[in-house]
Short mmCIF file of N, CA and C in Angstrom, two decimals:
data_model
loop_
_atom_site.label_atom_id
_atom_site.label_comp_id
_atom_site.label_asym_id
_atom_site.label_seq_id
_atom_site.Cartn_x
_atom_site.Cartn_y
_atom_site.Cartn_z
N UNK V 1 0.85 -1.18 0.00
CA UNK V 1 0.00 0.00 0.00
C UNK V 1 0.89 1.24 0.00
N UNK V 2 0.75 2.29 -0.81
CA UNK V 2 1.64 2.90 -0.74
C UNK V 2 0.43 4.29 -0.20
N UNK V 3 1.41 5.32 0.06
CA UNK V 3 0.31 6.35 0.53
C UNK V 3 -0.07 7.59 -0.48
N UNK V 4 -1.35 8.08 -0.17
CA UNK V 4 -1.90 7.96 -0.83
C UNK V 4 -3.07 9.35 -0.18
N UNK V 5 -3.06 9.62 0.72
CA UNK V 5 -4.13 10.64 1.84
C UNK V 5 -4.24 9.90 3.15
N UNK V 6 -5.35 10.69 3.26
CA UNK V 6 -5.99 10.15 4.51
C UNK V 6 -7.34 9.89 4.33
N UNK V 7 -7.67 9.53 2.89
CA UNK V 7 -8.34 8.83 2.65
C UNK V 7 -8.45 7.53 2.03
N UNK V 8 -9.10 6.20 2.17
CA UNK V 8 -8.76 4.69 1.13
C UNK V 8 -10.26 5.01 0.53
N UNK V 9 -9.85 4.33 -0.39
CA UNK V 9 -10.88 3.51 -1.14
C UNK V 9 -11.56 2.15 -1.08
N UNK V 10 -12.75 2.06 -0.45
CA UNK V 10 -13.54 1.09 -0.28
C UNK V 10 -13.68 0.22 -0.81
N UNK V 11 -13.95 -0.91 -1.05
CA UNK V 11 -14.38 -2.25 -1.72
C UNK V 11 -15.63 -1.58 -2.91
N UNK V 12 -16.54 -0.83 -2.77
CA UNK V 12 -17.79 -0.20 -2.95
C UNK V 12 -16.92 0.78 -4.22
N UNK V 13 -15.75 1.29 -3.96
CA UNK V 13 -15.02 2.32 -4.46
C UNK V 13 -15.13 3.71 -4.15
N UNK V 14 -16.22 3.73 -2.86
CA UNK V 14 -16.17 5.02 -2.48
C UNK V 14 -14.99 5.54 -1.59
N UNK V 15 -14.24 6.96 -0.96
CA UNK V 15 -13.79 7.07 -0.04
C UNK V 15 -14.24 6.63 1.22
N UNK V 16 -13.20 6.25 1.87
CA UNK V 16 -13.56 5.60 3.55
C UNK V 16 -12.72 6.57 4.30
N UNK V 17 -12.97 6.44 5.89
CA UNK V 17 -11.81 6.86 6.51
C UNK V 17 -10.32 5.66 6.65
N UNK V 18 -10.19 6.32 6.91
CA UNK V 18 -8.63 5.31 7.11
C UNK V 18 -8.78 4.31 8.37
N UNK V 19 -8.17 2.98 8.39
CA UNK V 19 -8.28 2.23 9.54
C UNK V 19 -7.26 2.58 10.70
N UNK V 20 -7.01 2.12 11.83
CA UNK V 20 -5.86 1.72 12.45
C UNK V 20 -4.57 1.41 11.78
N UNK V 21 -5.07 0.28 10.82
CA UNK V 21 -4.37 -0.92 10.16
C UNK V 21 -3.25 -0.16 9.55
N UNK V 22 -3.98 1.17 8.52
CA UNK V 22 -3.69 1.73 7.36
C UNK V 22 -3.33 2.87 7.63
N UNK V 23 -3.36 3.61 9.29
CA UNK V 23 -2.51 4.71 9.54
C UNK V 23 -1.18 3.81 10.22
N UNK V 24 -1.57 2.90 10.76
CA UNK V 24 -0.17 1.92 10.63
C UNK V 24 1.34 2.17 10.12
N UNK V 25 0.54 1.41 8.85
CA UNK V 25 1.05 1.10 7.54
C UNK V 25 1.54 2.69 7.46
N UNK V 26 1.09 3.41 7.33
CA UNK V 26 1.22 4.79 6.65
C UNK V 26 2.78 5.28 7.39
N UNK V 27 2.45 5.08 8.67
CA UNK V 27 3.44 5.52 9.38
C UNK V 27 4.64 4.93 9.59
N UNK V 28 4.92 3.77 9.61
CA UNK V 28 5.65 2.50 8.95
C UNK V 28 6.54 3.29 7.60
N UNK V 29 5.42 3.38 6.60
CA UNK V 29 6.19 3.81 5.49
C UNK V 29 7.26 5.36 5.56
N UNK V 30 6.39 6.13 6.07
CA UNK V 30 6.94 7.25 6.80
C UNK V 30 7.88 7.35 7.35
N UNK V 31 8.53 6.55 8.31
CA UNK V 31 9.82 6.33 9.06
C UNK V 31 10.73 6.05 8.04
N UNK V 32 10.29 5.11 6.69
CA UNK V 32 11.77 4.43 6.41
C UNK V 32 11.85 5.68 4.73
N UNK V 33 10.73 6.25 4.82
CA UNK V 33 10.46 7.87 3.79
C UNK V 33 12.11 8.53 4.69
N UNK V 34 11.66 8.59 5.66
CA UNK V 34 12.35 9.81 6.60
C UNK V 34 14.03 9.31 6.54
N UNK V 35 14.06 8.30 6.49
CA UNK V 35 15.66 7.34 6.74
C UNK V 35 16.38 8.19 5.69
N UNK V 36 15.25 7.39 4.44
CA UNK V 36 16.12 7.40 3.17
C UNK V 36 16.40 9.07 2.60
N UNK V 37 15.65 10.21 3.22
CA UNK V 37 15.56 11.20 2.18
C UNK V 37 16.53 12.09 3.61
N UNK V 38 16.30 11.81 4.91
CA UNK V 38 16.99 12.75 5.76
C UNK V 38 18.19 12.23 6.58
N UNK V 39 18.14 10.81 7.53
CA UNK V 39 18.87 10.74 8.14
C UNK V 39 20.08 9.91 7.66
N UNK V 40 20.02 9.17 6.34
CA UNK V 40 21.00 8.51 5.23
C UNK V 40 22.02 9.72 5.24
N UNK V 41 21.31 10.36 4.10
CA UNK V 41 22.23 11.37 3.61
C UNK V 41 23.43 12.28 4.51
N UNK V 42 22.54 12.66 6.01
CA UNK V 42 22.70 13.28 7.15
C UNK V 42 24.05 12.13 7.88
N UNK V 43 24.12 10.94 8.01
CA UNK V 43 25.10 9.97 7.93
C UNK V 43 26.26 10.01 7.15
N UNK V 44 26.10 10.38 6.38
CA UNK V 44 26.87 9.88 4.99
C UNK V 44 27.75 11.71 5.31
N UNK V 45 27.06 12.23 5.48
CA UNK V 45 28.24 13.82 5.20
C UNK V 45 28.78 14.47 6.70
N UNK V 46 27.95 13.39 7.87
CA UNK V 46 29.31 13.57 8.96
C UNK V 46 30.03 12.43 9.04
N UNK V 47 29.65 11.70 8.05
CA UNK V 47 30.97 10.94 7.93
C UNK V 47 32.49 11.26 7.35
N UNK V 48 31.96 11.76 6.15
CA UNK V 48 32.75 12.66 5.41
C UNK V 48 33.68 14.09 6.03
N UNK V 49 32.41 14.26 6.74
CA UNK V 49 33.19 15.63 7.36
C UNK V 49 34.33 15.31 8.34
N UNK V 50 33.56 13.91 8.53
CA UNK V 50 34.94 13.48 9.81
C UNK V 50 36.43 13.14 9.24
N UNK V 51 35.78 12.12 8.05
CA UNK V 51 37.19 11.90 7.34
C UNK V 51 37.71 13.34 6.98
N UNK V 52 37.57 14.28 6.49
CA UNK V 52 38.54 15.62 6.03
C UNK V 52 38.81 15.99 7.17
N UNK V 53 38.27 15.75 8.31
CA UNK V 53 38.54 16.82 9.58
C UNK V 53 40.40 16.22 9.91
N UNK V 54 39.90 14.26 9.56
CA UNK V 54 41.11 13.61 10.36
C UNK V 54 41.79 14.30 9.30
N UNK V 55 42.08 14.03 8.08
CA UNK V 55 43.20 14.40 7.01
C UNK V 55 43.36 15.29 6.84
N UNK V 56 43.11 16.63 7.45
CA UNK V 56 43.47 17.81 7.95
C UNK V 56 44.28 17.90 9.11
N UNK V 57 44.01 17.39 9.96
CA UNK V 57 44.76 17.01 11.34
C UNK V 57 46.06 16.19 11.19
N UNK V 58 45.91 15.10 9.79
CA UNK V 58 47.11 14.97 9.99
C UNK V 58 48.19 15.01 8.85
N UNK V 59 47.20 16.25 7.92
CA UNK V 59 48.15 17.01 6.56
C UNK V 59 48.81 18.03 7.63
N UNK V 60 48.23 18.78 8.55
CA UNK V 60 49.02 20.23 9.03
C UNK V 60 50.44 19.71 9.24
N UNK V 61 50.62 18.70 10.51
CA UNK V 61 51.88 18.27 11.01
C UNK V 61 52.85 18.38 9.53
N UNK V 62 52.48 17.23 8.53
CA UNK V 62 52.96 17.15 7.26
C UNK V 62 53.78 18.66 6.55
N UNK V 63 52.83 19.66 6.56
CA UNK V 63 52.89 20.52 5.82
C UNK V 63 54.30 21.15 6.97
N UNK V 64 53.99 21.50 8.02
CA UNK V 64 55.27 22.17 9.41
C UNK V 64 56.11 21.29 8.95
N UNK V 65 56.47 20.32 8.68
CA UNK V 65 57.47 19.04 9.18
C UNK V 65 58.07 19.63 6.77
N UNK V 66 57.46 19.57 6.26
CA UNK V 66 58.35 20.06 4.66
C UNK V 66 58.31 21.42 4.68
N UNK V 67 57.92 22.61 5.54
CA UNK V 67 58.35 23.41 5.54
C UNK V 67 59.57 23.17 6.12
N UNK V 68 59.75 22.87 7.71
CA UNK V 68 61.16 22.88 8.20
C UNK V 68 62.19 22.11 7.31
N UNK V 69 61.70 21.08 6.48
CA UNK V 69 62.92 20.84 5.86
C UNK V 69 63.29 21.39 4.52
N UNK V 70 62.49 22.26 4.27
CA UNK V 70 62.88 22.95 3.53
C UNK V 70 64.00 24.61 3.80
N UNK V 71 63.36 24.56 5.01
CA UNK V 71 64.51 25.61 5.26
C UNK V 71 66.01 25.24 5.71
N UNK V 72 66.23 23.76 6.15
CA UNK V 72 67.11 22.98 6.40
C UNK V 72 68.08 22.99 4.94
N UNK V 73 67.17 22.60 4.29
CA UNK V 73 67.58 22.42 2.88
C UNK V 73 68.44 23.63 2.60
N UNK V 74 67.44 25.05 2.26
CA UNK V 74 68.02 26.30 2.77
C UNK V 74 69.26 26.37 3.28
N UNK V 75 69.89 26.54 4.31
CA UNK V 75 70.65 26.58 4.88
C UNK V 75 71.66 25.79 4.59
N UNK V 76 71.33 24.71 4.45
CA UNK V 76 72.58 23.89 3.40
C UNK V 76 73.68 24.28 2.14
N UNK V 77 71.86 25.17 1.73
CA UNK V 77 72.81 25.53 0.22
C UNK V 77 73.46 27.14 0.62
N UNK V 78 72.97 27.52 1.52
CA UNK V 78 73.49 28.87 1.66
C UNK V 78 75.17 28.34 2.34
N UNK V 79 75.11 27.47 2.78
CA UNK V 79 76.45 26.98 3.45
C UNK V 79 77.57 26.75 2.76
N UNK V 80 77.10 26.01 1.31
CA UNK V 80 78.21 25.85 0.73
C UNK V 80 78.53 27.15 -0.57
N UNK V 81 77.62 28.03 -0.64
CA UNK V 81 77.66 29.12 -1.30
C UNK V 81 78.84 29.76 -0.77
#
């Protein structure tokens, strides 16, 4: 049953109210509506955010650590100049 209102259609084919059964169902469908369109996606990009956060955390060290050897380097060549 997919949804549809808050109204069904009768055996007769007229509108009915909705059962128990079928606000159920409705709400059932609703939760796994809500998964897929909000809390998936919402998963998926603090995940992400976490991974760049780590590989930021541990590019900086990287980046300090070839600067200093680059000024090492530096100093080398100024040495034998």
């Amino acid at each position: 049953m997919s949804i549809k209102g808050f109204m069904m259609k009768e055996k007769d084919g007229k509108d009915g109210p909705v059962t128990q059964a079928q606000a159920d169902q409705m709400i059932h469908e609703l939760k796994w509506i809500s998964w897929g369109l909000v809390k998936i996606p919402l998963i998926i990009a603090v995940a992400a955010g976490l991974f760049f956060l780590v590989a930021f955390l541990f590019m900086k060290p990287s980046i300090e650590n070839q600067q200093q050897q680059g000024e090492e380097e530096r100093q080398i060549i100024n040495q034998k100049r």
